[in-house]
Amino acid sequence: MKNISNTENGDKNFITKYFKFSSRQATFKKEIIGGLVTFLAMAYILAVQPSMMSTVNIAKPGSMPIGGVFLATVISAFVATITMGILANVPISLAPGMGANAFFVFTVCLILKIDPYDAMAAVLVSGWMYFIIAITPARKYISKAMPKNLKIAIGAAIGLFLAFIGLQDSGIVQSDAIAAPWLKSGVTSATAVKLGDFKNPLIIVSIVILLLMFILHFLKIKGGIIIAMGTGVVIMSILWAAGIKDFAPAFKMNKYSDEFKGFSQIAGKGWTHLGTMFKNPLSYIAIFVFLYTDFFDTTGTLFVIGESAKINEREGEKWMTKANWADAIGTITGATIGASTVTSYIESTAGVTSGARTGFASVVTGSLFLLSIALWPIMNPLMPIANSHIHAATNTVNPATIMPITAPALILVGSLMMMQLKEFNWKEMIDVPALFITLVITMLSYSITAGIAAGVTIFVILNFFAGLKQYINEKRGKPQFIVGDETEIVSSGIKEKNEIEQNTLYWERLNIPMLIMFVMALTYFGTTVLYLYK
């Protein structure tokens, strides 16, 4: 190919010139391979997103047809990733975000009982708000305003929640609620959850796939999630052929007509439901959390990939502005056609590791997402499978469906998100209660919003009183109060000194964005109490 340049000959055609092949030492071979690897690393979302979003049908039957969600996922990933590649010229791919989709389903729709289409409208508004922030200096201010420890706490909590959902969807754990008609509450329980029914072959397959995913990931096998999923489908097909009927529903062919019919049902609902969405006070909480998760997930991902691809070294951080535009456009597009929040994927680092350096790799990934529309007829093995092991006589609340192929991916991704905790500054003892509360409340309340609200509330209150003590000591001419410079280590009974940052000024951490979050948290708790006791 004559016109294809390399780093030695310079940029000799429009494509290589536009994507800056020479300055970034890129070649077509590396970009194509990098784009393919990123697609393989992200392709699990094509199955996980429809499986996750279809859970909304519990609250409003038929509102999220699984075929329509699949097509919305494909198109939103295609548009957002292509936009990122062409506009920002970086090897970053986008799709509906893990964590944000769980928040959409379990917190917004099932707990807050917001209509799914109103929730889609909330995602749309958050996308426009993100776009406004991205085109103004507010982006840099907000990204620096929230203390790093609190960002880590929230990110880790979302990861824990995602893994917990995966454990339930796989059947490895299940609710321990037992029907008790003689009680007004209707259920009684010794514990929140218990181990699942390990005589169920669907659960055994889930465990095998989970172990395989962990092994492949930590052996750094590229496309490990997809390989494990493919292996799971093979195992299921063998067991089905051997006469195990549990797997029969997985091998029915889907119809393209269902895909496009479902898409026409959900597309545009975000716009048509703006009016009803704004009438619900809880929707404003949802908008804020959608915006928060998208903004900070993207900020972290862009920085990591910019460093990995060495774009930050050569071009500073100017490219981040356009990358944020692309991310916001992705969310607006996704909400318009029926997808939850679209965000930049850290899996893009797989492509960077394989040599991707420019936005051309994103064009490759986006194109592969579009081509995946053709996969719909054979997607059933990756979707929720009806659980035939529900024993009515025991009155145990068993899961109606099990996701043996996709649920392990939730567990893996969630566990990897927990790795953020290694960056937590444990020397700032005042932040540990906020971390603990955020993690525990998120999981036990089954609500990301509740976890964030509780963590922010604890953080603001503790920092306010620590700052007040500093202020009093300063007025008295005493050394400033340092939180946690001595603490009891309960488990060992040893009192030891902690090397705490001696220059932390606690009131300075309570900036305007943090105070806004605090007010939003109190509003959330207030509206929740009113809702529960109305």
Coordinates of C-alpha atoms in Angstrom, one line a residue:
M1 CA 0.0 0.0 0.0
K2 CA 1.8 3.0 -1.3
N3 CA 0.0 5.8 0.5
I4 CA 0.1 4.2 4.0
S5 CA 2.8 6.0 5.9
N6 CA 4.9 4.9 8.8
T7 CA 6.8 6.9 11.4
E8 CA 9.9 7.0 9.2
N9 CA 8.3 8.4 6.0
G10 CA 6.0 10.9 7.7
D11 CA 2.3 11.5 7.3
K12 CA 1.7 11.1 3.5
N13 CA -2.1 10.8 3.3
F14 CA -5.2 12.4 4.9
I15 CA -5.8 9.6 7.5
T16 CA -2.2 9.5 8.8
K17 CA -2.0 13.3 8.8
Y18 CA -5.3 13.8 10.6
F19 CA -4.6 11.2 13.3
K20 CA -1.0 12.3 13.7
F21 CA 0.6 9.0 13.0
S22 CA 4.1 10.3 12.8
S23 CA 4.2 12.4 16.0
R24 CA 2.7 9.5 17.9
Q25 CA 4.8 6.8 16.3
A26 CA 1.7 4.9 15.0
T27 CA 1.2 2.4 12.2
F28 CA -2.0 1.1 10.6
K29 CA -1.1 -2.4 11.8
K30 CA -0.8 -1.4 15.5
E31 CA -3.9 0.8 15.4
I32 CA -6.0 -2.0 13.8
I33 CA -4.7 -4.6 16.3
G34 CA -5.2 -2.2 19.2
G35 CA -8.8 -1.4 18.1
L36 CA -9.6 -5.1 17.8
V37 CA -8.1 -5.9 21.2
T38 CA -10.1 -3.1 22.9
F39 CA -13.3 -4.4 21.3
L40 CA -12.6 -7.9 22.6
A41 CA -11.9 -6.5 26.0
M42 CA -15.2 -4.5 26.0
A43 CA -17.5 -6.8 24.0
Y44 CA -18.9 -8.3 27.2
I45 CA -21.0 -5.1 27.6
L46 CA -23.1 -6.3 24.6
A47 CA -24.5 -9.1 26.7
V48 CA -24.2 -7.5 30.2
Q49 CA -26.1 -4.3 29.4
P50 CA -29.2 -5.9 28.0
S51 CA -29.2 -8.4 30.8
M52 CA -28.9 -5.7 33.4
M53 CA -31.3 -3.2 31.9
S54 CA -34.0 -5.9 31.3
T55 CA -34.2 -6.2 35.1
V56 CA -36.2 -3.0 35.1
N57 CA -39.1 -5.0 33.7
I58 CA -39.7 -6.2 37.3
A59 CA -41.0 -2.8 38.1
K60 CA -42.6 -2.0 34.7
P61 CA -43.1 -5.1 32.6
G62 CA -42.1 -4.7 29.0
S63 CA -40.6 -1.3 29.4
M64 CA -37.1 -2.4 28.5
P65 CA -37.3 -5.1 25.7
I66 CA -34.0 -6.9 25.7
G67 CA -33.5 -6.8 22.0
G68 CA -34.1 -3.0 21.9
V69 CA -31.6 -2.5 24.7
F70 CA -29.0 -4.6 22.8
L71 CA -29.4 -2.4 19.7
A72 CA -29.3 0.8 21.8
T73 CA -26.1 -0.5 23.4
V74 CA -24.5 -1.2 20.0
I75 CA -25.4 2.2 18.4
S76 CA -24.5 4.3 21.5
A77 CA -21.1 2.5 21.7
F78 CA -20.5 3.0 18.0
V79 CA -21.4 6.7 17.9
A80 CA -19.6 7.6 21.1
T81 CA -16.4 5.7 20.2
I82 CA -16.2 7.0 16.7
T83 CA -16.8 10.6 18.0
M84 CA -14.0 10.1 20.5
G85 CA -11.6 8.9 17.8
I86 CA -12.4 11.6 15.3
L87 CA -12.9 14.5 17.6
A88 CA -10.3 13.9 20.3
N89 CA -7.9 11.6 18.4
V90 CA -7.2 9.3 21.3
P91 CA -7.5 5.4 21.5
I92 CA -10.4 5.5 24.0
S93 CA -13.6 3.6 23.5
L94 CA -17.0 4.2 25.1
A95 CA -20.1 2.2 25.9
P96 CA -22.9 2.2 28.6
G97 CA -21.0 2.2 31.8
M98 CA -20.9 -0.5 34.4
G99 CA -22.0 0.9 37.7
A100 CA -24.1 3.5 36.1
N101 CA -26.3 0.8 34.6
A102 CA -26.6 -0.8 38.1
F103 CA -27.5 2.5 39.6
F104 CA -30.1 3.1 36.9
V105 CA -31.8 -0.3 37.4
F106 CA -31.5 -1.1 41.1
T107 CA -31.5 2.4 42.8
V108 CA -33.4 4.7 40.5
C109 CA -36.1 2.3 39.1
L110 CA -36.4 -0.4 41.7
I111 CA -35.8 1.5 45.0
L112 CA -36.7 5.1 44.2
K113 CA -39.5 3.7 41.9
I114 CA -38.8 6.3 39.2
D115 CA -40.4 5.3 35.9
P116 CA -37.7 3.8 33.6
Y117 CA -38.4 6.3 30.9
D118 CA -38.2 9.2 33.4
A119 CA -34.9 7.7 34.5
M120 CA -33.8 7.8 30.9
A121 CA -34.8 11.5 30.8
A122 CA -32.6 12.0 33.9
V123 CA -29.7 10.5 32.1
L124 CA -30.3 12.8 29.2
V125 CA -30.3 15.9 31.4
S126 CA -27.1 14.7 33.1
G127 CA -25.5 14.3 29.6
W128 CA -26.4 17.9 28.7
M129 CA -25.1 19.2 32.1
Y130 CA -21.9 17.3 31.5
F131 CA -21.5 18.8 28.0
I132 CA -22.0 22.3 29.5
I133 CA -19.3 21.6 32.2
A134 CA -17.0 20.1 29.5
I135 CA -17.0 23.3 27.3
T136 CA -16.4 25.6 30.3
P137 CA -13.6 26.0 32.8
A138 CA -15.9 24.4 35.4
R139 CA -14.5 21.0 34.4
K140 CA -11.0 21.6 35.8
Y141 CA -12.4 23.2 38.9
I142 CA -14.9 20.4 39.7
S143 CA -12.3 17.6 39.0
K144 CA -10.0 19.2 41.6
A145 CA -12.6 20.1 44.1
M146 CA -13.5 16.7 45.5
P147 CA -10.8 15.2 47.8
K148 CA -9.1 12.1 46.3
N149 CA -10.0 9.9 49.2
L150 CA -13.7 10.5 48.8
K151 CA -13.5 9.8 45.0
I152 CA -11.8 6.5 45.8
A153 CA -14.4 5.6 48.4
I154 CA -17.2 6.2 46.0
G155 CA -15.5 4.3 43.1
A156 CA -14.7 1.3 45.3
A157 CA -18.3 1.3 46.7
I158 CA -19.6 1.1 43.1
G159 CA -17.2 -1.8 42.4
L160 CA -18.4 -3.6 45.6
F161 CA -22.0 -3.1 44.6
L162 CA -21.3 -4.4 41.1
A163 CA -19.6 -7.5 42.4
F164 CA -22.5 -8.1 44.8
I165 CA -25.0 -7.9 42.0
G166 CA -22.9 -10.3 40.0
L167 CA -22.8 -12.8 42.9
Q168 CA -26.6 -12.6 43.1
D169 CA -27.2 -12.8 39.3
S170 CA -25.0 -15.8 39.1
G171 CA -26.9 -17.6 41.8
I172 CA -23.8 -18.0 44.0
V173 CA -25.5 -16.0 46.7
Q174 CA -29.2 -15.3 47.0
S175 CA -31.7 -13.6 49.2
D176 CA -32.3 -15.3 52.6
A177 CA -35.8 -13.8 52.8
I178 CA -38.4 -16.5 53.7
A179 CA -42.1 -16.0 53.1
A180 CA -44.0 -15.7 56.5
P181 CA -47.7 -15.0 55.8
W182 CA -48.4 -14.6 59.5
L183 CA -46.2 -11.5 59.7
K184 CA -47.3 -8.1 58.5
S185 CA -44.0 -7.6 56.7
G186 CA -44.5 -10.8 54.7
V187 CA -40.9 -12.0 55.1
T188 CA -38.5 -12.9 57.8
S189 CA -34.8 -13.6 57.5
A190 CA -31.9 -14.8 59.6
T191 CA -29.4 -13.1 57.3
A192 CA -29.5 -10.7 54.3
V193 CA -28.2 -13.3 51.9
K194 CA -27.1 -16.9 51.9
L195 CA -25.2 -19.3 49.5
G196 CA -27.2 -20.4 46.5
D197 CA -28.4 -23.9 45.5
F198 CA -25.2 -25.6 44.3
K199 CA -27.2 -28.5 42.9
N200 CA -28.3 -26.1 40.1
P201 CA -26.1 -26.7 37.0
L202 CA -26.6 -23.0 36.0
I203 CA -24.8 -22.0 39.2
I204 CA -22.0 -24.5 38.7
V205 CA -21.4 -23.1 35.2
S206 CA -21.3 -19.6 36.7
I207 CA -18.6 -20.6 39.2
V208 CA -16.5 -22.3 36.5
I209 CA -16.7 -19.2 34.2
L210 CA -15.9 -16.9 37.1
L211 CA -12.7 -18.9 38.0
L212 CA -11.7 -19.0 34.4
M213 CA -12.2 -15.2 34.1
F214 CA -10.0 -14.5 37.1
I215 CA -7.3 -16.9 35.8
L216 CA -7.2 -15.4 32.3
H217 CA -7.3 -11.8 33.6
F218 CA -4.4 -12.2 36.1
L219 CA -2.4 -14.2 33.5
K220 CA -2.9 -11.1 31.3
I221 CA -4.5 -13.0 28.5
K222 CA -6.0 -10.4 26.1
G223 CA -9.7 -10.7 25.7
G224 CA -9.9 -13.0 28.7
I225 CA -13.5 -12.0 29.5
I226 CA -14.7 -12.9 26.0
I227 CA -12.7 -16.2 26.0
A228 CA -14.3 -17.2 29.3
M229 CA -17.7 -16.3 28.1
G230 CA -17.2 -18.3 24.9
T231 CA -15.9 -21.2 26.9
G232 CA -19.1 -21.0 29.0
V233 CA -21.3 -21.1 26.0
V234 CA -19.4 -24.3 24.8
I235 CA -19.9 -25.9 28.2
M236 CA -23.6 -25.0 28.2
S237 CA -24.1 -26.4 24.7
I238 CA -22.4 -29.7 25.7
L239 CA -24.5 -30.0 28.8
W240 CA -27.7 -29.2 26.8
A241 CA -26.7 -31.9 24.2
A242 CA -26.2 -34.3 27.1
G243 CA -29.9 -33.9 28.1
I244 CA -29.7 -31.3 30.9
K245 CA -32.9 -29.3 30.3
D246 CA -31.8 -26.3 32.4
F247 CA -29.9 -24.9 29.4
A248 CA -32.6 -25.4 26.7
P249 CA -33.9 -21.8 26.9
A250 CA -30.4 -20.5 26.1
F251 CA -30.4 -22.1 22.6
K252 CA -33.4 -20.6 21.1
M253 CA -32.6 -18.2 18.2
N254 CA -33.6 -14.5 18.5
K255 CA -35.3 -12.7 15.6
Y256 CA -34.0 -9.4 14.1
S257 CA -37.6 -8.2 14.1
D258 CA -37.6 -8.3 17.9
E259 CA -34.4 -6.3 18.0
F260 CA -35.7 -3.4 15.9
K261 CA -39.2 -3.5 17.3
G262 CA -37.8 -3.2 20.8
F263 CA -35.6 -0.4 19.8
S264 CA -38.5 1.6 18.3
Q265 CA -40.2 1.2 21.7
I266 CA -37.5 2.8 23.8
A267 CA -35.8 5.3 21.4
G268 CA -36.8 8.9 22.1
K269 CA -38.4 8.1 25.5
G270 CA -35.7 10.2 27.2
W271 CA -37.0 13.3 25.4
T272 CA -40.7 12.7 25.7
H273 CA -40.5 12.0 29.4
L274 CA -38.6 15.2 30.4
G275 CA -41.8 16.8 31.7
T276 CA -42.8 14.0 34.1
M277 CA -39.3 13.5 35.2
F278 CA -38.9 17.1 36.4
K279 CA -42.1 16.7 38.5
N280 CA -40.5 14.0 40.7
P281 CA -38.1 15.5 43.4
L282 CA -36.1 12.2 43.5
S283 CA -35.2 12.7 39.8
Y284 CA -32.9 15.5 40.7
I285 CA -30.9 13.2 43.0
A286 CA -30.7 10.7 40.1
I287 CA -29.5 13.4 37.7
F288 CA -26.7 14.4 40.1
V289 CA -25.5 10.8 40.6
F290 CA -25.6 10.1 36.9
L291 CA -23.5 13.3 36.3
Y292 CA -21.1 12.5 39.1
T293 CA -20.4 8.9 38.1
D294 CA -19.9 9.9 34.4
F295 CA -17.7 12.9 35.1
F296 CA -15.3 11.3 37.6
D297 CA -15.1 7.9 35.8
T298 CA -14.2 9.7 32.6
T299 CA -11.7 12.0 34.3
G300 CA -9.8 9.1 35.8
T301 CA -10.0 7.0 32.7
L302 CA -8.7 9.8 30.4
F303 CA -5.8 10.5 32.7
V304 CA -4.7 6.8 32.9
I305 CA -4.9 6.2 29.2
G306 CA -3.3 9.5 28.4
E307 CA -0.3 8.4 30.5
S308 CA -0.3 4.9 29.1
A309 CA -0.3 6.2 25.5
K310 CA 2.2 8.9 26.4
I311 CA -0.2 11.5 25.0
N312 CA 0.1 13.7 28.1
E313 CA 3.9 13.9 27.7
R314 CA 3.7 15.2 24.1
E315 CA 0.4 17.2 24.0
G316 CA -0.3 18.1 27.6
E317 CA -3.9 17.8 28.7
K318 CA -5.5 19.9 26.0
W319 CA -6.9 16.8 24.3
M320 CA -8.9 16.0 27.5
T321 CA -11.3 18.9 26.7
K322 CA -12.4 17.3 23.4
A323 CA -12.4 13.9 25.0
N324 CA -14.9 15.2 27.6
W325 CA -17.0 16.6 24.8
A326 CA -17.1 13.2 23.1
D327 CA -18.1 11.5 26.4
A328 CA -20.9 13.9 27.0
I329 CA -22.1 13.5 23.4
G330 CA -22.1 9.7 23.9
T331 CA -24.3 10.0 27.0
I332 CA -26.8 12.4 25.2
T333 CA -26.9 10.0 22.2
G334 CA -27.3 6.9 24.5
A335 CA -30.1 8.5 26.5
T336 CA -31.9 9.5 23.3
I337 CA -32.0 6.0 21.9
G338 CA -32.5 4.0 25.2
A339 CA -29.1 3.4 26.8
S340 CA -28.0 4.3 30.3
T341 CA -25.0 6.6 30.9
V342 CA -22.3 6.2 28.3
T343 CA -18.7 6.6 29.6
S344 CA -15.1 6.0 28.7
Y345 CA -13.9 2.4 29.4
I346 CA -10.6 1.7 31.2
E347 CA -10.5 -1.5 29.1
S348 CA -9.1 0.8 26.4
T349 CA -5.8 0.3 28.1
A350 CA -5.7 -3.2 26.5
G351 CA -5.6 -1.6 23.1
V352 CA -3.0 0.9 24.2
T353 CA -0.8 -1.9 25.5
S354 CA -1.2 -3.6 22.1
G355 CA 0.2 -0.5 20.4
A356 CA -2.8 1.8 19.8
R357 CA -1.8 5.5 19.9
T358 CA -4.4 7.5 18.0
G359 CA -8.1 7.9 17.5
F360 CA -7.9 5.6 14.4
A361 CA -7.9 2.7 16.9
S362 CA -11.2 4.0 18.3
V363 CA -12.6 4.2 14.7
V364 CA -11.8 0.5 14.4
T365 CA -13.4 -0.4 17.7
G366 CA -16.5 1.7 16.9
S367 CA -16.9 0.0 13.6
L368 CA -16.7 -3.5 15.2
F369 CA -19.4 -2.4 17.6
L370 CA -21.6 -1.5 14.7
L371 CA -20.9 -4.8 12.9
S372 CA -22.0 -6.7 16.1
I373 CA -25.6 -5.9 15.3
A374 CA -25.5 -9.1 13.2
L375 CA -24.9 -11.1 16.4
W376 CA -28.3 -10.7 17.9
P377 CA -29.8 -14.0 16.7
I378 CA -27.2 -16.0 18.6
M379 CA -27.1 -13.8 21.8
N380 CA -29.5 -15.9 23.9
P381 CA -26.9 -18.0 25.7
L382 CA -25.5 -14.7 27.1
M383 CA -28.9 -13.5 28.4
P384 CA -30.8 -14.3 31.6
I385 CA -31.9 -18.0 31.8
A386 CA -35.1 -19.0 33.6
N387 CA -34.3 -20.8 36.9
S388 CA -36.1 -24.1 37.0
H389 CA -34.8 -24.9 40.5
I390 CA -37.3 -22.7 42.4
H391 CA -38.7 -24.8 45.2
A392 CA -42.1 -23.2 46.2
A393 CA -42.4 -25.5 49.2
T394 CA -39.5 -23.9 51.0
N395 CA -40.9 -20.4 50.5
T396 CA -37.4 -19.2 49.9
V397 CA -37.1 -16.2 47.6
N398 CA -35.0 -17.8 44.8
P399 CA -33.8 -15.8 41.7
A400 CA -36.3 -16.1 38.8
T401 CA -33.4 -16.0 36.3
I402 CA -29.7 -16.7 36.4
M403 CA -27.0 -15.2 34.2
P404 CA -24.3 -17.9 34.2
I405 CA -22.3 -16.2 31.4
T406 CA -22.5 -12.5 32.1
A407 CA -22.8 -12.3 35.9
P408 CA -19.2 -13.5 36.4
A409 CA -18.1 -10.4 34.3
L410 CA -19.8 -8.2 36.8
I411 CA -17.9 -9.9 39.7
L412 CA -14.6 -9.5 37.9
V413 CA -15.1 -5.9 36.9
G414 CA -16.4 -5.0 40.4
S415 CA -13.4 -6.6 42.1
L416 CA -11.0 -4.7 39.8
M417 CA -12.7 -1.5 40.7
M418 CA -11.9 -2.3 44.4
M419 CA -8.2 -2.0 43.5
Q420 CA -8.6 1.8 43.8
L421 CA -8.3 1.3 47.6
K422 CA -4.6 0.9 47.2
E423 CA -4.5 4.6 46.3
F424 CA -6.5 5.6 49.4
N425 CA -4.4 7.7 51.8
W426 CA -4.8 5.7 55.0
K427 CA -2.8 8.3 56.9
E428 CA -5.8 10.6 56.8
M429 CA -7.6 8.8 59.5
I430 CA -10.5 11.2 59.4
D431 CA -11.5 9.8 55.9
V432 CA -11.7 6.2 57.0
P433 CA -15.2 6.4 58.5
A434 CA -16.5 8.0 55.3
L435 CA -14.9 5.1 53.3
F436 CA -16.4 2.5 55.6
I437 CA -19.9 4.0 55.6
T438 CA -19.9 4.5 51.8
L439 CA -18.9 0.8 51.2
V440 CA -21.2 -0.7 53.7
I441 CA -24.3 1.4 53.1
T442 CA -24.0 1.0 49.3
M443 CA -24.1 -2.8 49.5
L444 CA -26.5 -3.3 52.4
S445 CA -29.0 -0.7 51.2
Y446 CA -28.6 -1.9 47.6
S447 CA -28.3 1.7 46.6
I448 CA -25.3 3.6 45.2
T449 CA -27.1 6.9 46.0
A450 CA -27.6 6.0 49.7
G451 CA -23.9 5.0 50.0
I452 CA -22.7 8.2 48.4
A453 CA -25.1 10.4 50.4
A454 CA -24.0 8.7 53.7
G455 CA -20.3 8.9 52.9
V456 CA -20.5 12.6 51.9
T457 CA -22.5 13.4 55.1
I458 CA -20.0 11.7 57.3
F459 CA -17.1 13.3 55.4
V460 CA -18.5 16.9 55.7
I461 CA -19.5 16.6 59.4
L462 CA -16.1 15.2 60.5
N463 CA -14.2 17.7 58.5
F464 CA -16.3 20.5 59.8
F465 CA -15.6 19.6 63.5
A466 CA -12.0 18.9 62.8
G467 CA -11.7 22.3 61.2
L468 CA -13.5 23.9 64.1
K469 CA -11.0 22.5 66.5
Q470 CA -8.2 23.8 64.3
Y471 CA -9.8 27.2 64.3
I472 CA -10.2 27.3 68.1
N473 CA -6.6 26.1 68.7
E474 CA -5.3 28.8 66.2
K475 CA -7.2 31.5 68.1
R476 CA -5.7 30.2 71.4
G477 CA -2.2 30.1 70.0
K478 CA -2.0 26.3 70.4
P479 CA -0.7 23.8 67.8
Q480 CA -3.3 23.0 65.3
F481 CA -5.4 19.9 66.1
I482 CA -4.3 16.9 64.0
V483 CA -7.0 14.3 63.6
G484 CA -5.9 10.8 64.3
D485 CA -2.3 11.6 65.3
E486 CA -2.8 8.9 68.0
T487 CA -5.2 6.0 67.7
E488 CA -5.9 2.8 69.5
I489 CA -5.3 -0.3 67.4
V490 CA -8.1 -2.3 68.9
S491 CA -7.2 -5.7 67.6
S492 CA -3.7 -5.7 69.1
G493 CA -4.3 -3.3 72.0
I494 CA -1.3 -1.3 70.9
K495 CA -1.4 2.5 70.8
E496 CA 0.8 3.8 68.0
K497 CA 1.6 7.1 66.3
N498 CA 0.3 7.5 62.7
E499 CA 2.2 9.6 60.3
I500 CA -0.6 12.0 59.4
E501 CA -0.3 14.8 56.9
Q502 CA 0.5 17.7 59.3
N503 CA -0.7 20.4 56.9
T504 CA -4.3 19.3 56.3
L505 CA -6.7 22.2 56.7
Y506 CA -10.0 20.6 57.1
W507 CA -12.3 23.6 56.4
E508 CA -10.5 24.1 53.0
R509 CA -11.8 20.6 52.0
L510 CA -15.4 21.9 52.4
N511 CA -15.5 23.8 49.1
I512 CA -18.6 24.8 47.2
P513 CA -19.0 21.5 45.2
M514 CA -18.6 19.5 48.5
L515 CA -21.3 21.6 50.2
I516 CA -23.6 21.2 47.3
M517 CA -23.1 17.4 47.5
F518 CA -23.8 17.7 51.3
V519 CA -27.1 19.5 50.6
M520 CA -28.0 17.0 48.0
A521 CA -27.3 14.1 50.4
L522 CA -29.6 15.7 53.1
T523 CA -32.2 16.2 50.4
Y524 CA -32.0 12.6 49.4
F525 CA -32.4 11.4 53.0
G526 CA -35.2 13.8 53.6
T527 CA -37.2 12.8 50.5
T528 CA -36.5 9.1 51.2
V529 CA -37.9 9.4 54.7
L530 CA -41.0 11.3 53.4
Y531 CA -41.5 8.6 50.8
L532 CA -41.2 5.7 53.3
Y533 CA -43.6 7.3 55.9
K534 CA -46.1 9.1 53.7

